[in-house]
XYZ file of C-alpha atoms in Angstrom:
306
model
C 32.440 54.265 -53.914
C 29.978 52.854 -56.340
C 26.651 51.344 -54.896
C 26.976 47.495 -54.388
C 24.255 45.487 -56.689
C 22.681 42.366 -55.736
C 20.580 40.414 -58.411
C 17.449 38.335 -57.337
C 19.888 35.601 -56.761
C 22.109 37.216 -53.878
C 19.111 38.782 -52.163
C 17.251 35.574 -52.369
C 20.249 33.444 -51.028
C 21.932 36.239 -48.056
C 19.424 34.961 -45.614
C 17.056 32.274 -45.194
C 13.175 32.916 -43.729
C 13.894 32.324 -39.904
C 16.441 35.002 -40.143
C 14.350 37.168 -42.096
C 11.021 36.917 -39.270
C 13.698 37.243 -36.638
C 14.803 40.716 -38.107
C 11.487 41.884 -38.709
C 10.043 40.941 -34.922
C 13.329 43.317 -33.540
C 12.296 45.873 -35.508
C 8.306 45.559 -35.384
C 9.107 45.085 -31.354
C 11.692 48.175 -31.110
C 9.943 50.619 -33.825
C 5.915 52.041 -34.288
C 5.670 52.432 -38.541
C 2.652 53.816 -37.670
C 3.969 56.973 -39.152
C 5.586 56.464 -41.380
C 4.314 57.932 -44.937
C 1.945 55.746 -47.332
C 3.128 54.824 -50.883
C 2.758 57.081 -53.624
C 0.892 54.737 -56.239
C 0.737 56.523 -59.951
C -1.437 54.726 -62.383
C -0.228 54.366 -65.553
C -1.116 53.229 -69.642
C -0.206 49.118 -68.376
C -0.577 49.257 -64.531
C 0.712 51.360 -61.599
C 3.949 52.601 -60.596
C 4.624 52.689 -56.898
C 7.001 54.260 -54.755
C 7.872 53.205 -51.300
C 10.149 55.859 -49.249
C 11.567 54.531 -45.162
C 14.545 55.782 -43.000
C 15.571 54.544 -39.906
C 18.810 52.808 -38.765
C 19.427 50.619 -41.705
C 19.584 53.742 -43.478
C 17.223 55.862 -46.322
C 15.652 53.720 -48.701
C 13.065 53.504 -51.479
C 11.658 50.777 -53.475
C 10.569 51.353 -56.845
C 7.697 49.083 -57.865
C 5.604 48.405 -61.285
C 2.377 46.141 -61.189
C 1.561 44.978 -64.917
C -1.639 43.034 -64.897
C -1.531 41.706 -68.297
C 2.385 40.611 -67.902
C 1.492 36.900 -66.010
C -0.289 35.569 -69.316
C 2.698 36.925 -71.572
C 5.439 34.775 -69.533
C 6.639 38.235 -67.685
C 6.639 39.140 -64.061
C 3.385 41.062 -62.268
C 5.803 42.829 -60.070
C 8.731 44.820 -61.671
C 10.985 46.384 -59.217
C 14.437 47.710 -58.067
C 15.470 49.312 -54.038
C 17.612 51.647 -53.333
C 19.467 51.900 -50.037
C 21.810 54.691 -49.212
C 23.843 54.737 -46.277
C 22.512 55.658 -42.476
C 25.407 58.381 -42.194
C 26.678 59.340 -45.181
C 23.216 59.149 -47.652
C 25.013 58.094 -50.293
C 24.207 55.308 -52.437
C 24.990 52.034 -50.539
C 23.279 49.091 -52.873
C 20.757 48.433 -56.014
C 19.272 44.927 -54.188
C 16.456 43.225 -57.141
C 13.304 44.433 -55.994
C 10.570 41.795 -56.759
C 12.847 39.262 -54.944
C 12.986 41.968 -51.879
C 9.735 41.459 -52.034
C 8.967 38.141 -52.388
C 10.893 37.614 -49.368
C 9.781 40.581 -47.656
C 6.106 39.496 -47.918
C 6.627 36.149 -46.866
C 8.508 36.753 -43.787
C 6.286 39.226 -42.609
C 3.526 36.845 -43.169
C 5.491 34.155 -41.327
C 5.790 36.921 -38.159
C 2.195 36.984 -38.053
C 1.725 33.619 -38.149
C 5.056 32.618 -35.269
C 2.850 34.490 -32.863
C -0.840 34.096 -34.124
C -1.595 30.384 -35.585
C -1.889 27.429 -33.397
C 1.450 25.865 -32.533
C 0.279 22.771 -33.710
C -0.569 23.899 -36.774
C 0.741 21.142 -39.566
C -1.614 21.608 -42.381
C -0.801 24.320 -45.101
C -3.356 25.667 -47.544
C -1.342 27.884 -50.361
C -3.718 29.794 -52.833
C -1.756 30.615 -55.458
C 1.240 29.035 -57.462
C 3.757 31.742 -58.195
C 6.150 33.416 -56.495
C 4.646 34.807 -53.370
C 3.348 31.225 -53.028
C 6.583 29.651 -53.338
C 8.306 32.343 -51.156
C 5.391 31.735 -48.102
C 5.712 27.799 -47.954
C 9.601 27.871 -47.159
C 8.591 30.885 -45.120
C 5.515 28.774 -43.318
C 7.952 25.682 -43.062
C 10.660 27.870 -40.582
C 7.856 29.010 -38.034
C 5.167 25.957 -37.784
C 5.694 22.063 -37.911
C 4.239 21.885 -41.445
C 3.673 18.269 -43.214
C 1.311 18.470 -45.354
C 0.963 21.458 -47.977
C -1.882 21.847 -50.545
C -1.567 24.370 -53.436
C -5.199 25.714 -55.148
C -4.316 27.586 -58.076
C -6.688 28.456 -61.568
C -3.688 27.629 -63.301
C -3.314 23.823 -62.465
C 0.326 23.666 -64.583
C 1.697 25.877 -62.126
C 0.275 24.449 -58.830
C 1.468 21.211 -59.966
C 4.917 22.390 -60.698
C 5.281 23.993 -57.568
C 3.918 20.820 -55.886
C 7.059 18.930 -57.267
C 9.631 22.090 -56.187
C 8.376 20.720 -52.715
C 10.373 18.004 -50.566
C 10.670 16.421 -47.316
C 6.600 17.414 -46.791
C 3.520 15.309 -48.349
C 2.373 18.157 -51.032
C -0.438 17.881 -53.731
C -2.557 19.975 -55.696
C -6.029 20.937 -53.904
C -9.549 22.466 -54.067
C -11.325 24.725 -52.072
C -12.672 21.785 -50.225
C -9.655 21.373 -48.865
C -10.405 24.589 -46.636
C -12.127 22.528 -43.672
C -9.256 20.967 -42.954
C -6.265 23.536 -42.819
C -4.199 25.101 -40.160
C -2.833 27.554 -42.034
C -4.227 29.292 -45.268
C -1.478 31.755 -47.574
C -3.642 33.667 -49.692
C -1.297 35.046 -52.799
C -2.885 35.806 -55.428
C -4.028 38.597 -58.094
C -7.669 38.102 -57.716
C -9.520 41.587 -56.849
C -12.823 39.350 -55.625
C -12.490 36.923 -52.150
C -11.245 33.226 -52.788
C -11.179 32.894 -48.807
C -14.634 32.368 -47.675
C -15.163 32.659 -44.124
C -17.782 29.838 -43.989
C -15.359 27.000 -44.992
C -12.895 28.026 -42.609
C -12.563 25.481 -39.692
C -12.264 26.459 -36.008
C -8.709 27.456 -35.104
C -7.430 28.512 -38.730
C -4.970 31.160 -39.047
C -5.274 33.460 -42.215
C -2.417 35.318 -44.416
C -3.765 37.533 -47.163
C -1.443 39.442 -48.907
C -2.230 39.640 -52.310
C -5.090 42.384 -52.026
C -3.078 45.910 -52.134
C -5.954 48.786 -53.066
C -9.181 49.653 -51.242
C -11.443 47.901 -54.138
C -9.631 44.551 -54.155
C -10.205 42.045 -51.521
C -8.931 38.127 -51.342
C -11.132 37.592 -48.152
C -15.040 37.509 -48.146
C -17.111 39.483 -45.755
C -17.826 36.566 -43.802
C -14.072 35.594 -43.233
C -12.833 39.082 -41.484
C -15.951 39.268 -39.553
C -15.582 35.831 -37.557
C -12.026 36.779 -37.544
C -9.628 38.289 -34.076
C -8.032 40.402 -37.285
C -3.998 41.958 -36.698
C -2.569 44.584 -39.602
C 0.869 45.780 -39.833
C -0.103 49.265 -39.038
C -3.893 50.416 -38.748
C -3.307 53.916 -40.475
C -1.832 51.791 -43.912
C -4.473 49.585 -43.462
C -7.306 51.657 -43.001
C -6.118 53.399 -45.642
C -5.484 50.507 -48.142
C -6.930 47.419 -47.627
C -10.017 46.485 -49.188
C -9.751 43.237 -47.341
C -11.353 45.688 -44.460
C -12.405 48.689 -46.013
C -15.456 46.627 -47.914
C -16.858 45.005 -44.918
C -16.643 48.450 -43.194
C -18.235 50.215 -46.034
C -21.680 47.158 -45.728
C -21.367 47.688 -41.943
C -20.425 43.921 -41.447
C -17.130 45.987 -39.160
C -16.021 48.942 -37.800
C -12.177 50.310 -36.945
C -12.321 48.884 -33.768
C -12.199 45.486 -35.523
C -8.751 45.259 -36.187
C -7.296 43.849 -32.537
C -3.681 44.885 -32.914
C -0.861 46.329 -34.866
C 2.700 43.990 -35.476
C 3.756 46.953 -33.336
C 1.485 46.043 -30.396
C 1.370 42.225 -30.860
C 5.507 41.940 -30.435
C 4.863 43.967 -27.402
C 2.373 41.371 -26.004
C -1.085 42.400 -27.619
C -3.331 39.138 -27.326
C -4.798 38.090 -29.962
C -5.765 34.242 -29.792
C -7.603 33.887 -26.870
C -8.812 30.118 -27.378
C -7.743 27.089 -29.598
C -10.815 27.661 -31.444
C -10.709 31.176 -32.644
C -10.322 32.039 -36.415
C -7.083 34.375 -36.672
C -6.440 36.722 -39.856
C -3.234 39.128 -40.600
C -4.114 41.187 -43.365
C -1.378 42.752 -44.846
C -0.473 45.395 -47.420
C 3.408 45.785 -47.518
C 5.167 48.773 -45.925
C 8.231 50.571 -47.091
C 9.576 49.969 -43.557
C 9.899 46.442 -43.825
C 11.697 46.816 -47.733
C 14.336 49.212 -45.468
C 14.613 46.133 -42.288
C 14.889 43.383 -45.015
C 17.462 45.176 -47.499
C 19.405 46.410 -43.722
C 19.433 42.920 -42.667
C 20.478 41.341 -46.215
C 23.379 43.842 -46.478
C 24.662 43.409 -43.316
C 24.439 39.174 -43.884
C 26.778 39.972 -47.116
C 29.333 42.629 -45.224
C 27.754 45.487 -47.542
């Protein structure tokens, strides 16, 4: 039987966030992706080519990624990208799901896990760095696990923070600055900047921090300052340690060691305690694993009876 495709708009539509952040704390609870292999990254003439290999009971899986810097400015997609998931029994193809989509939501929702079990529960106020599609993707994912009502996007390209700010409804949303920082519950960092935009010093007491856009050890979207007054949770501490120059940086001035990071996703969904008081600063630095492509894709197929 030929593999069953999905385009960006079926994965987008099979299931919406809460489903997604529900599927992902089972498995984060249930499974340790601690090791599981890292992605193979190959650099190439435009960008990098990565591949992203998982098996476990959704099936085998791979997700086939390009990252073109200089696409954005020519109207094209940063992230290029098509999974591959082949049956838990058999190994034979099972589906061709759109990978940047698979991402998108991917990212978000794992984001959103974080932040069900780490930010305040009365946090209302969004901060959204960033205006394209990871920033779209994490305010409908912020929206199903915190009371959100207000939502302010800071991007450098104002056009595109403002059109996202009309996308937005039922929520007060405008366009923002960084001054905006000292009064946020939650902040979403997504975007392609290699050097911090989250400075630790305007961060208010309480805050809960997302940072996803940083994915190699010399890129960082969080200042020294930030991670160090931060209780700080990863998905897994080998990928992390390996990957994220969100950490590796402030290890490598000595502002942090290891024994930084607090807990895992593994070891918070299995009651690892991370906020302590109202008051503390919370960050979940993340770098995407292949073993949340193969939940997601697992959880999309079974939605549409693949």
């Amino acid at each position: 039987m030929a593999p069953r495709i999905l385009d960006a708009a079926a994965v987008g539509s099979a299931l919406g966030p809460a489903a997604l952040v529900d599927a992902l704390e089972t498995a984060f609870r249930d499974l340790d992706p601690a090791g599981a292999p890292h992605r193979t990254v190959l650099d190439t003439d435009r960008g990098k080519l990565l591949l992203m290999p998982a098996w476990g009971p959704a099936g085998v899986g791979v997700k086939l990624v390009t990252l073109t810097p200089a696409n954005p400015a020519a109207g094209e997609p940063f992230i290029g990208a098509l999974y591959v998931l082949f049956d838990p029994l058999t190994q034979q193809p099972a589906a061709v799901l759109d990978g940047a989509e698979l991402t998108a939501q991917r990212t978000a929702a794992v984001s959103a896990l974080a932040t069900r079990h780490l930010a305040r529960a009365d946090a209302q106020r969004l901060l959204v760095l960033g205006a394209g599609v990871q920033a779209r993707a994490h305010v409908a994912a912020m929206r199903a696990v915190r009371p959100i009502d207000e939502i302010v996007v800071v991007s450098r390209t104002r056009d595109r923070a403002e059109d996202l700010v009309r996308s937005l409804h039922g929520v007060s949303a405008r366009v923002g600055s960084t001054g905006d920082f000292a009064s946020a519950d939650i902040v979403c960092a997504c975007t392609t900047s290699s050097t911090p935009v989250v400075r630790g010093a305007l961060l208010a007491a309480g805050t809960h921090v997302n940072a996803v856009g940083a994915y190699t050890p010399a890129t960082r979207e969080l200042d020294t300052e930030a991670v160090r007054r931060a209780r700080v949770v990863v998905e897994s501490r080998p990928a992390a340690l390996a990957e994220a120059g969100d950490l590796l940086i402030p290890m490598e001035e000595g502002a942090i060691d290891a024994a930084h990071v607090v807990c895992d996703l593994h070891e918070l969904m299995n009651g690892g305690e991370v906020r302590r008081r109202a008051e503390d600063v919370t960050v979940f630095v993340s770098v995407g694993l292949a073993f949340e492509d193969l939940v997601v894709a697992g959880a999309i197929m079974e939605a549409v009876g693949g």
